């Protein structure tokens, strides 16, 4: 809500903005607008930012900020025009300083408008430079843009929400090029201790927005700034060069000690937002194999990217299935990445060339941890085991043997890290027989399917991966019950008498 005092301030800002447009003799009105921007009032701040946007966009496009004077020239030797432009340029610096501060303002509208105004200045400076450039230098306003990037990768303020608004500017090839170089230098020059968790989170949010054109064009041409035809732009125009910078940037970033939250975020985006743009995805082999060895949620999230390296880029990883086997533990049924894990595990175990002893170990281990699993997880694990046996007919002996023998104990060794040596093929899936008596009828029904002949047709897992307790509850409440039993045994009549005996008593009376 805007009170009368704020309304007067906003009206004064608009009036002084108009006066600045009308004549240079009202140029000092600019000082009053800058003074208003020091307030904490959100409505007044928004009015000031809009005023800065209008005024300096016009000053830049009209050439009023262009000033080219020798550095050794004394102030007394300047003309009135040069003094005015020098003064106006100082005010432009003041406005940019204030806008950089407002990028970290608590109000989202002020943050967004300040960022858009700064990027508008970058655009205008690129089209209408404020200083004379030599033919060998780019017209890109690198000084201002560097300050914008540093504000987006702040050490103290989380600006990840604002960074998503910045994505539209990364469609420009020159903006993307200079952004990557600035962040790469920031990572290289700052010591690990100076890169706070907030800063690393902001950097990942920025890097996540970077993408390249997929039209197959090797030469880039979508630039924000205006470049002379004689200027050499081989590096900026080259898609290969930009991908090289992108690759080096990510390699150096992944060598940093990342906090757990950033580590997980990186692993989530690697497979679809980073690897397709690298010059060689195999550069990530060391990072992903090390992540896969960490265990827990980190290993689960590394699976996706590691699968791409193994499947599409021929990465040789001899202990892959042994590490995957180690991930089949009770905790995997409770993490929020459960759906992603089973989707990838299903892909890894889809090959019919895997040894039956190995597949049996995965089926047995999953059946064992299913004994203590929640009902929502069992809706996935039981069909998963069914599909494993369906793909590998040699594993049918886990549910039916032609010549059964009585065992004193289960030969399966759950502590054995090598799935082939776990003796799972000598055991049986008695756990599924236990689950046929599960309290939830849908779980029991899925487990009872194992008693029927195993067909080659697999159970689709796509609709089951995201199953939650809420889904089970909603499904159960929608069932229509025609007859609700009130007693365990059906009643025989009043006071324990059957209807025939009761009628006989009435007849005698």
Short mmCIF file of C-alpha atoms in Angstrom, two decimals, residues 3-507:
data_model
loop_
_atom_site.label_atom_id
_atom_site.label_comp_id
_atom_site.label_asym_id
_atom_site.label_seq_id
_atom_site.Cartn_x
_atom_site.Cartn_y
_atom_site.Cartn_z
CA UNK A 3 0.73 6.37 1.36
CA UNK A 4 0.52 10.07 0.46
CA UNK A 5 4.20 10.72 1.18
CA UNK A 6 5.26 7.91 -1.16
CA UNK A 7 2.84 9.14 -3.80
CA UNK A 8 4.41 12.59 -3.66
CA UNK A 9 7.92 11.10 -3.96
CA UNK A 10 6.91 8.98 -6.96
CA UNK A 11 5.25 11.98 -8.63
CA UNK A 12 8.38 14.06 -8.03
CA UNK A 13 10.55 11.34 -9.61
CA UNK A 14 8.35 11.21 -12.69
CA UNK A 15 8.31 15.01 -12.94
CA UNK A 16 12.08 15.34 -12.63
CA UNK A 17 12.57 12.53 -15.16
CA UNK A 18 10.48 14.49 -17.64
CA UNK A 19 12.45 17.67 -16.91
CA UNK A 20 15.71 15.85 -17.65
CA UNK A 21 14.30 14.88 -21.03
CA UNK A 22 13.21 18.43 -21.84
CA UNK A 23 16.44 20.35 -21.31
CA UNK A 24 20.02 20.00 -20.12
CA UNK A 25 19.51 22.92 -17.76
CA UNK A 26 17.47 20.52 -15.60
CA UNK A 27 20.28 17.96 -15.49
CA UNK A 28 20.67 18.45 -11.73
CA UNK A 29 17.26 16.82 -11.32
CA UNK A 30 19.17 13.61 -11.90
CA UNK A 31 20.90 14.11 -8.54
CA UNK A 32 17.52 14.28 -6.81
CA UNK A 33 16.38 11.03 -8.44
CA UNK A 34 19.61 9.30 -7.37
CA UNK A 35 19.04 10.63 -3.83
CA UNK A 36 15.53 9.13 -3.81
CA UNK A 37 17.02 5.73 -4.72
CA UNK A 38 18.71 5.56 -1.30
CA UNK A 39 15.34 5.00 0.38
CA UNK A 40 14.09 1.66 1.64
CA UNK A 41 10.59 2.20 0.34
CA UNK A 42 9.88 -0.41 -2.33
CA UNK A 43 7.45 1.66 -4.40
CA UNK A 44 9.84 4.62 -4.53
CA UNK A 45 12.75 2.33 -5.42
CA UNK A 46 10.80 0.83 -8.32
CA UNK A 47 10.01 4.34 -9.58
CA UNK A 48 13.72 5.27 -9.37
CA UNK A 49 14.84 2.17 -11.29
CA UNK A 50 12.27 2.84 -14.01
CA UNK A 51 13.52 6.43 -14.20
CA UNK A 52 17.14 5.25 -14.53
CA UNK A 53 16.09 2.87 -17.28
CA UNK A 54 14.36 5.60 -19.30
CA UNK A 55 16.98 8.30 -18.80
CA UNK A 56 20.21 6.41 -19.42
CA UNK A 57 18.82 4.32 -22.24
CA UNK A 58 18.20 7.61 -24.01
CA UNK A 59 21.55 9.10 -22.98
CA UNK A 60 23.38 6.05 -24.31
CA UNK A 61 21.47 5.82 -27.59
CA UNK A 62 21.81 9.57 -28.27
CA UNK A 63 25.58 9.53 -27.72
CA UNK A 64 25.47 11.94 -24.77
CA UNK A 65 27.61 9.57 -22.72
CA UNK A 66 30.24 9.16 -25.41
CA UNK A 67 33.43 10.93 -24.31
CA UNK A 68 36.80 10.57 -25.97
CA UNK A 69 39.43 12.85 -24.46
CA UNK A 70 43.16 12.29 -23.87
CA UNK A 71 44.03 11.16 -20.33
CA UNK A 72 46.67 13.90 -19.96
CA UNK A 73 44.22 16.70 -20.76
CA UNK A 74 43.59 19.07 -17.85
CA UNK A 75 40.06 19.79 -16.66
CA UNK A 76 40.52 23.51 -17.37
CA UNK A 77 41.12 22.70 -21.03
CA UNK A 78 37.81 20.89 -21.41
CA UNK A 79 34.93 22.44 -23.31
CA UNK A 80 31.50 22.87 -21.74
CA UNK A 81 30.22 19.94 -23.76
CA UNK A 82 33.04 17.72 -22.52
CA UNK A 83 32.51 18.82 -18.92
CA UNK A 84 28.80 18.04 -19.18
CA UNK A 85 29.47 14.61 -20.66
CA UNK A 86 32.09 13.93 -17.97
CA UNK A 87 29.62 14.88 -15.25
CA UNK A 88 26.86 12.79 -16.84
CA UNK A 89 29.23 9.85 -17.11
CA UNK A 90 29.97 10.08 -13.38
CA UNK A 91 26.25 9.99 -12.66
CA UNK A 92 25.96 6.95 -14.90
CA UNK A 93 28.56 5.22 -12.73
CA UNK A 94 26.61 6.18 -9.60
CA UNK A 95 23.43 4.72 -11.06
CA UNK A 96 25.18 1.49 -12.07
CA UNK A 97 26.62 1.17 -8.56
CA UNK A 98 23.18 1.58 -7.03
CA UNK A 99 21.60 -0.91 -9.43
CA UNK A 100 24.28 -3.48 -8.62
CA UNK A 101 23.34 -3.10 -4.95
CA UNK A 102 19.63 -3.46 -5.74
CA UNK A 103 20.24 -6.78 -7.50
CA UNK A 104 20.54 -8.17 -3.95
CA UNK A 105 17.46 -6.38 -2.62
CA UNK A 106 14.97 -8.44 -0.62
CA UNK A 107 12.10 -7.57 -2.96
CA UNK A 108 11.96 -9.79 -6.04
CA UNK A 109 10.43 -7.09 -8.28
CA UNK A 110 13.23 -4.66 -7.46
CA UNK A 111 15.88 -7.34 -8.04
CA UNK A 112 14.46 -8.33 -11.39
CA UNK A 113 13.92 -4.78 -12.64
CA UNK A 114 17.45 -3.79 -11.58
CA UNK A 115 18.97 -6.74 -13.43
CA UNK A 116 16.94 -6.03 -16.58
CA UNK A 117 17.97 -2.35 -16.45
CA UNK A 118 21.65 -3.25 -16.14
CA UNK A 119 21.43 -5.67 -19.05
CA UNK A 120 19.66 -2.97 -21.06
CA UNK A 121 22.65 -0.73 -20.38
CA UNK A 122 24.94 -3.54 -21.56
CA UNK A 123 22.93 -3.75 -24.76
CA UNK A 124 22.98 0.00 -25.34
CA UNK A 125 26.70 0.29 -24.55
CA UNK A 126 27.37 -2.46 -27.05
CA UNK A 127 25.47 -0.57 -29.74
CA UNK A 128 26.60 2.93 -28.71
CA UNK A 129 29.96 2.73 -26.86
CA UNK A 130 30.74 5.37 -24.23
CA UNK A 131 34.42 5.45 -25.22
CA UNK A 132 36.33 5.06 -28.46
CA UNK A 133 37.44 1.50 -29.19
CA UNK A 134 40.44 0.45 -31.22
CA UNK A 135 39.73 -1.81 -34.20
CA UNK A 136 41.34 -4.76 -32.39
CA UNK A 137 39.08 -4.48 -29.33
CA UNK A 138 35.57 -5.80 -28.94
CA UNK A 139 32.70 -3.37 -28.46
CA UNK A 140 31.25 -5.57 -25.76
CA UNK A 141 30.91 -3.55 -22.50
CA UNK A 142 32.96 -6.03 -20.51
CA UNK A 143 33.51 -3.84 -17.43
CA UNK A 144 29.80 -3.39 -16.71
CA UNK A 145 28.92 -6.97 -17.64
CA UNK A 146 31.62 -8.33 -15.33
CA UNK A 147 30.05 -6.50 -12.40
CA UNK A 148 26.64 -7.95 -13.29
CA UNK A 149 28.05 -11.49 -13.38
CA UNK A 150 29.85 -11.01 -10.05
CA UNK A 151 26.60 -9.82 -8.49
CA UNK A 152 24.88 -12.99 -9.75
CA UNK A 153 27.62 -15.17 -8.24
CA UNK A 154 27.55 -13.43 -4.89
CA UNK A 155 29.39 -14.92 -1.91
CA UNK A 156 26.68 -13.97 0.58
CA UNK A 157 23.31 -13.62 -1.19
CA UNK A 158 21.40 -16.49 -2.79
CA UNK A 159 20.16 -15.21 -6.16
CA UNK A 160 19.26 -18.53 -7.79
CA UNK A 161 15.67 -17.38 -8.41
CA UNK A 162 16.89 -14.25 -10.19
CA UNK A 163 19.36 -16.27 -12.27
CA UNK A 164 16.48 -18.05 -13.99
CA UNK A 165 15.38 -14.62 -15.23
CA UNK A 166 18.89 -14.08 -16.60
CA UNK A 167 18.58 -17.09 -18.90
CA UNK A 168 17.04 -15.11 -21.77
CA UNK A 169 20.27 -13.13 -22.20
CA UNK A 170 22.31 -16.31 -22.63
CA UNK A 171 20.66 -16.80 -25.99
CA UNK A 172 23.16 -14.20 -27.23
CA UNK A 173 26.38 -15.88 -28.26
CA UNK A 174 28.66 -13.05 -27.11
CA UNK A 175 26.96 -12.84 -23.69
CA UNK A 176 27.42 -16.58 -23.20
CA UNK A 177 31.06 -16.39 -24.32
CA UNK A 178 32.03 -13.59 -21.94
CA UNK A 179 29.98 -15.08 -19.09
CA UNK A 180 31.90 -18.37 -19.26
CA UNK A 181 35.26 -16.59 -19.36
CA UNK A 182 34.39 -14.39 -16.37
CA UNK A 183 33.20 -17.30 -14.22
CA UNK A 184 36.18 -19.44 -15.26
CA UNK A 185 38.55 -16.68 -14.19
CA UNK A 186 36.61 -16.23 -10.95
CA UNK A 187 37.04 -19.92 -10.13
CA UNK A 188 40.71 -19.95 -11.10
CA UNK A 189 41.73 -16.83 -9.18
CA UNK A 190 39.72 -17.32 -5.99
CA UNK A 191 41.06 -19.77 -3.45
CA UNK A 192 38.81 -22.61 -2.31
CA UNK A 193 38.28 -20.89 1.05
CA UNK A 194 36.89 -17.76 -0.64
CA UNK A 195 34.26 -19.67 -2.64
CA UNK A 196 31.44 -19.96 -0.12
CA UNK A 197 28.63 -22.50 -0.36
CA UNK A 198 26.29 -19.68 -1.43
CA UNK A 199 28.68 -18.65 -4.20
CA UNK A 200 29.07 -22.22 -5.47
CA UNK A 201 25.30 -22.67 -5.49
CA UNK A 202 24.90 -19.45 -7.49
CA UNK A 203 27.60 -20.53 -9.96
CA UNK A 204 25.87 -23.87 -10.56
CA UNK A 205 22.57 -22.06 -11.11
CA UNK A 206 24.24 -19.88 -13.77
CA UNK A 207 26.04 -22.78 -15.47
CA UNK A 208 22.79 -24.73 -15.56
CA UNK A 209 21.28 -22.07 -17.83
CA UNK A 210 24.03 -22.33 -20.47
CA UNK A 211 23.15 -24.18 -23.64
CA UNK A 212 24.24 -24.11 -27.26
CA UNK A 213 22.36 -24.04 -30.53
CA UNK A 214 21.39 -27.43 -31.88
CA UNK A 215 20.97 -26.43 -35.53
CA UNK A 216 24.37 -27.79 -36.55
CA UNK A 217 25.73 -24.35 -37.44
CA UNK A 218 29.43 -24.14 -36.58
CA UNK A 219 29.56 -20.32 -36.84
CA UNK A 220 27.60 -18.27 -34.34
CA UNK A 221 25.99 -14.96 -35.26
CA UNK A 222 23.42 -14.05 -32.62
CA UNK A 223 25.19 -11.17 -30.84
CA UNK A 224 23.81 -8.63 -28.40
CA UNK A 225 26.37 -5.99 -29.29
CA UNK A 226 27.29 -4.41 -32.59
CA UNK A 227 30.62 -5.40 -34.07
CA UNK A 228 32.44 -3.79 -37.00
CA UNK A 229 32.88 -6.06 -40.00
CA UNK A 230 36.66 -5.68 -39.88
CA UNK A 231 36.83 -6.90 -36.30
CA UNK A 232 38.27 -10.37 -35.78
CA UNK A 233 35.75 -12.50 -33.93
CA UNK A 234 36.95 -16.01 -34.66
CA UNK A 235 36.77 -17.11 -31.00
CA UNK A 236 33.38 -15.58 -30.25
CA UNK A 237 31.86 -16.86 -33.48
CA UNK A 238 33.28 -20.37 -33.16
CA UNK A 239 30.98 -22.96 -31.60
CA UNK A 240 33.94 -25.27 -31.06
CA UNK A 241 35.79 -22.55 -29.13
CA UNK A 242 32.79 -21.86 -26.91
CA UNK A 243 32.35 -25.56 -26.21
CA UNK A 244 36.04 -25.78 -25.34
CA UNK A 245 35.68 -22.95 -22.81
CA UNK A 246 32.52 -24.59 -21.46
CA UNK A 247 34.38 -27.91 -21.03
CA UNK A 248 37.36 -26.36 -19.25
CA UNK A 249 35.05 -24.37 -17.02
CA UNK A 250 33.18 -27.46 -15.85
CA UNK A 251 36.34 -29.53 -15.39
CA UNK A 252 37.86 -26.85 -13.14
CA UNK A 253 34.59 -26.38 -11.26
CA UNK A 254 34.24 -30.09 -10.51
CA UNK A 255 37.71 -30.14 -8.99
CA UNK A 256 36.50 -27.84 -6.21
CA UNK A 257 35.33 -29.20 -2.87
CA UNK A 258 31.58 -28.96 -3.32
CA UNK A 259 29.08 -28.94 -0.44
CA UNK A 260 26.66 -31.85 -0.40
CA UNK A 261 23.69 -29.85 -1.71
CA UNK A 262 25.67 -28.47 -4.66
CA UNK A 263 27.23 -31.89 -5.30
CA UNK A 264 23.78 -33.46 -5.67
CA UNK A 265 22.52 -30.62 -7.86
CA UNK A 266 25.51 -31.04 -10.19
CA UNK A 267 24.93 -34.78 -10.53
CA UNK A 268 21.26 -34.21 -11.33
CA UNK A 269 21.97 -31.86 -14.25
CA UNK A 270 25.13 -33.45 -15.68
CA UNK A 271 23.54 -35.99 -18.01
CA UNK A 272 21.24 -33.65 -19.94
CA UNK A 273 22.51 -30.10 -19.41
CA UNK A 274 26.29 -30.55 -19.38
CA UNK A 275 27.47 -33.71 -21.11
CA UNK A 276 25.82 -33.00 -24.50
CA UNK A 277 27.82 -29.74 -24.78
CA UNK A 278 31.25 -31.02 -23.72
CA UNK A 279 33.95 -31.56 -26.32
CA UNK A 280 34.44 -35.03 -24.85
CA UNK A 281 32.11 -36.37 -22.12
CA UNK A 282 34.79 -38.88 -21.06
CA UNK A 283 36.52 -35.98 -19.29
CA UNK A 284 33.95 -36.58 -16.53
CA UNK A 285 35.02 -40.21 -16.01
CA UNK A 286 37.17 -39.59 -12.92
CA UNK A 287 34.57 -37.36 -11.29
CA UNK A 288 31.69 -39.77 -11.90
CA UNK A 289 33.55 -42.92 -10.88
CA UNK A 290 34.67 -41.17 -7.68
CA UNK A 291 31.07 -40.09 -7.06
CA UNK A 292 29.85 -43.62 -7.69
CA UNK A 293 32.23 -44.88 -5.00
CA UNK A 294 30.90 -42.45 -2.37
CA UNK A 295 27.77 -44.46 -1.69
CA UNK A 296 24.28 -43.41 -0.65
CA UNK A 297 22.36 -40.75 -2.57
CA UNK A 298 25.54 -39.50 -4.30
CA UNK A 299 26.06 -42.89 -5.95
CA UNK A 300 22.41 -43.04 -7.01
CA UNK A 301 22.63 -39.65 -8.70
CA UNK A 302 25.91 -40.53 -10.44
CA UNK A 303 24.31 -43.56 -12.07
CA UNK A 304 22.58 -41.65 -14.86
CA UNK A 305 25.67 -39.90 -16.22
CA UNK A 306 27.84 -42.96 -15.69
CA UNK A 307 25.38 -45.04 -17.70
CA UNK A 308 25.74 -42.62 -20.62
CA UNK A 309 29.54 -42.94 -20.52
CA UNK A 310 29.35 -46.74 -20.42
CA UNK A 311 26.57 -47.11 -22.96
CA UNK A 312 27.35 -44.36 -25.50
CA UNK A 313 31.03 -43.58 -25.01
CA UNK A 314 32.42 -47.06 -24.29
CA UNK A 315 33.76 -46.33 -20.84
CA UNK A 316 35.39 -49.45 -19.40
CA UNK A 317 34.31 -49.82 -15.78
CA UNK A 318 34.96 -53.42 -14.67
CA UNK A 319 33.47 -53.16 -11.15
CA UNK A 320 30.32 -51.43 -12.31
CA UNK A 321 27.83 -54.20 -11.46
CA UNK A 322 29.52 -54.94 -8.17
CA UNK A 323 29.08 -51.28 -7.17
CA UNK A 324 25.49 -51.33 -8.43
CA UNK A 325 24.83 -54.45 -6.35
CA UNK A 326 26.11 -52.65 -3.26
CA UNK A 327 23.48 -49.93 -3.76
CA UNK A 328 20.65 -52.45 -3.29
CA UNK A 329 20.24 -51.80 0.42
CA UNK A 330 17.16 -50.96 2.54
CA UNK A 331 17.85 -47.23 2.44
CA UNK A 332 17.41 -47.06 -1.33
CA UNK A 333 13.69 -47.79 -0.89
CA UNK A 334 13.18 -44.66 1.21
CA UNK A 335 15.14 -41.94 -0.64
CA UNK A 336 13.42 -39.41 -2.88
CA UNK A 337 15.55 -40.55 -5.84
CA UNK A 338 14.06 -44.07 -5.68
CA UNK A 339 12.23 -43.77 -9.00
CA UNK A 340 15.37 -42.59 -10.81
CA UNK A 341 17.39 -45.44 -9.28
CA UNK A 342 15.02 -48.23 -10.32
CA UNK A 343 14.61 -46.75 -13.79
CA UNK A 344 18.39 -46.83 -14.33
CA UNK A 345 18.86 -50.20 -12.61
CA UNK A 346 16.26 -51.64 -14.96
CA UNK A 347 18.28 -50.33 -17.92
CA UNK A 348 21.53 -51.75 -16.59
CA UNK A 349 20.02 -55.20 -16.00
CA UNK A 350 18.11 -55.33 -19.29
CA UNK A 351 20.92 -57.10 -21.15
CA UNK A 352 20.23 -60.79 -21.75
CA UNK A 353 23.99 -61.45 -21.84
CA UNK A 354 24.44 -61.03 -18.10
CA UNK A 355 25.31 -64.21 -16.17
CA UNK A 356 22.34 -65.91 -14.54
CA UNK A 357 24.21 -66.05 -11.23
CA UNK A 358 24.57 -62.25 -11.26
CA UNK A 359 20.93 -61.59 -12.14
CA UNK A 360 19.81 -64.06 -9.47
CA UNK A 361 21.88 -62.16 -6.91
CA UNK A 362 20.14 -58.87 -7.77
CA UNK A 363 16.71 -60.53 -7.60
CA UNK A 364 17.51 -62.21 -4.30
CA UNK A 365 18.97 -59.10 -2.70
CA UNK A 366 16.01 -56.99 -3.75
CA UNK A 367 13.61 -59.63 -2.44
CA UNK A 368 15.45 -59.69 0.89
CA UNK A 369 15.28 -55.92 1.45
CA UNK A 370 11.62 -55.98 0.32
CA UNK A 371 10.71 -57.77 3.55
CA UNK A 372 11.05 -54.49 5.46
CA UNK A 373 10.06 -52.16 2.63
CA UNK A 374 7.04 -49.81 2.66
CA UNK A 375 4.05 -50.82 0.59
CA UNK A 376 4.65 -48.05 -1.95
CA UNK A 377 8.15 -49.41 -2.67
CA UNK A 378 6.88 -52.98 -2.97
CA UNK A 379 4.68 -51.88 -5.85
CA UNK A 380 7.96 -51.43 -7.76
CA UNK A 381 10.28 -54.08 -6.33
CA UNK A 382 8.04 -57.11 -6.96
CA UNK A 383 7.41 -56.29 -10.68
CA UNK A 384 11.13 -55.48 -10.96
CA UNK A 385 12.01 -59.00 -9.76
CA UNK A 386 9.36 -60.49 -12.06
CA UNK A 387 10.92 -58.75 -15.08
CA UNK A 388 14.41 -59.97 -14.15
CA UNK A 389 13.22 -63.56 -14.15
CA UNK A 390 11.24 -63.00 -17.33
CA UNK A 391 14.36 -61.79 -19.18
CA UNK A 392 16.55 -64.55 -17.79
CA UNK A 393 14.70 -67.90 -17.87
CA UNK A 394 17.63 -69.62 -16.12
CA UNK A 395 16.63 -67.73 -12.97
CA UNK A 396 13.24 -69.49 -12.82
CA UNK A 397 14.82 -72.03 -10.51
CA UNK A 398 14.56 -69.33 -7.82
CA UNK A 399 10.79 -69.90 -7.73
CA UNK A 400 10.48 -73.48 -8.98
CA UNK A 401 12.98 -76.35 -9.05
CA UNK A 402 12.36 -79.63 -10.83
CA UNK A 403 14.11 -81.58 -8.08
CA UNK A 404 13.81 -79.59 -4.85
CA UNK A 405 16.02 -80.41 -1.91
CA UNK A 406 15.44 -79.58 1.72
CA UNK A 407 17.88 -76.97 3.05
CA UNK A 408 18.78 -76.36 6.67
CA UNK A 409 19.54 -72.69 5.96
CA UNK A 410 19.48 -70.22 3.11
CA UNK A 411 22.73 -70.63 1.11
CA UNK A 412 22.55 -67.01 -0.03
CA UNK A 413 25.30 -64.86 1.55
CA UNK A 414 24.04 -61.29 1.81
CA UNK A 415 27.40 -59.99 3.09
CA UNK A 416 29.29 -61.17 -0.02
CA UNK A 417 30.17 -58.05 -2.09
CA UNK A 418 30.54 -59.99 -5.36
CA UNK A 419 27.05 -60.87 -6.66
CA UNK A 420 28.31 -63.89 -8.62
CA UNK A 421 29.85 -65.40 -5.47
CA UNK A 422 26.80 -64.78 -3.25
CA UNK A 423 25.30 -68.25 -4.06
CA UNK A 424 21.94 -66.63 -4.79
CA UNK A 425 21.39 -69.06 -7.68
CA UNK A 426 21.38 -71.92 -5.13
CA UNK A 427 18.68 -70.25 -3.03
CA UNK A 428 15.03 -69.44 -3.63
CA UNK A 429 12.79 -66.38 -3.48
CA UNK A 430 10.98 -67.46 -0.35
CA UNK A 431 10.68 -63.77 0.52
CA UNK A 432 8.06 -63.35 -2.21
CA UNK A 433 6.08 -66.21 -0.72
CA UNK A 434 6.10 -64.30 2.55
CA UNK A 435 4.91 -61.13 0.80
CA UNK A 436 1.88 -63.01 -0.54
CA UNK A 437 0.47 -62.55 2.97
CA UNK A 438 1.15 -58.83 3.03
CA UNK A 439 -1.45 -56.61 4.71
CA UNK A 440 -1.97 -54.53 1.58
CA UNK A 441 -4.08 -56.43 -0.97
CA UNK A 442 -2.34 -54.93 -4.03
CA UNK A 443 1.09 -55.99 -2.74
CA UNK A 444 -0.16 -59.49 -1.96
CA UNK A 445 -1.74 -59.73 -5.41
CA UNK A 446 1.52 -58.78 -7.15
CA UNK A 447 3.46 -61.31 -5.08
CA UNK A 448 0.91 -64.04 -5.88
CA UNK A 449 1.54 -63.49 -9.57
CA UNK A 450 4.87 -65.27 -9.09
CA UNK A 451 2.90 -68.52 -8.58
CA UNK A 452 1.64 -68.28 -12.14
CA UNK A 453 3.79 -69.22 -15.16
CA UNK A 454 6.38 -66.52 -15.93
CA UNK A 455 5.75 -65.12 -19.42
CA UNK A 456 8.08 -63.23 -21.73
CA UNK A 457 5.85 -60.17 -21.48
CA UNK A 458 7.33 -57.81 -18.88
CA UNK A 459 5.38 -55.67 -16.44
CA UNK A 460 5.63 -51.95 -17.41
CA UNK A 461 7.43 -50.10 -14.63
CA UNK A 462 6.94 -46.54 -15.88
CA UNK A 463 3.59 -46.05 -14.11
CA UNK A 464 4.81 -47.72 -10.90
CA UNK A 465 8.09 -45.88 -10.27
CA UNK A 466 6.48 -42.82 -8.70
CA UNK A 467 3.97 -44.75 -6.59
CA UNK A 468 3.52 -43.19 -3.14
CA UNK A 469 1.46 -43.92 -0.04
CA UNK A 470 -0.96 -41.23 -1.13
CA UNK A 471 -1.54 -43.04 -4.44
CA UNK A 472 -2.26 -46.29 -2.61
CA UNK A 473 -4.65 -44.56 -0.22
CA UNK A 474 -6.57 -42.80 -2.99
CA UNK A 475 -6.88 -46.03 -4.96
CA UNK A 476 -8.10 -47.92 -1.90
CA UNK A 477 -10.71 -45.31 -0.97
CA UNK A 478 -12.14 -45.36 -4.49
CA UNK A 479 -12.97 -49.05 -4.28
CA UNK A 480 -16.67 -49.82 -3.94
CA UNK A 481 -17.42 -52.35 -1.21
CA UNK A 482 -20.83 -54.02 -1.75
CA UNK A 483 -20.96 -56.03 1.49
CA UNK A 484 -19.12 -54.89 4.57
CA UNK A 485 -18.73 -57.86 7.00
CA UNK A 486 -19.61 -56.99 10.58
CA UNK A 487 -18.54 -60.27 12.26
CA UNK A 488 -15.75 -62.74 11.73
CA UNK A 489 -18.25 -65.63 11.68
CA UNK A 490 -21.74 -65.24 10.15
CA UNK A 491 -24.47 -65.10 12.87
CA UNK A 492 -26.84 -68.08 13.23
CA UNK A 493 -29.74 -66.11 14.72
CA UNK A 494 -30.85 -64.39 17.89
CA UNK A 495 -29.20 -65.71 21.08
CA UNK A 496 -27.26 -68.25 19.05
CA UNK A 497 -30.42 -69.95 17.68
CA UNK A 498 -30.71 -70.63 13.99
CA UNK A 499 -33.69 -69.33 12.06
CA UNK A 500 -35.21 -72.86 11.84
CA UNK A 501 -35.03 -73.39 15.61
CA UNK A 502 -36.43 -69.90 16.21
CA UNK A 503 -39.46 -70.64 14.01
CA UNK A 504 -40.05 -73.93 15.88
CA UNK A 505 -40.12 -72.08 19.22
CA UNK A 506 -42.71 -69.66 17.89
CA UNK A 507 -44.84 -72.58 16.65
#
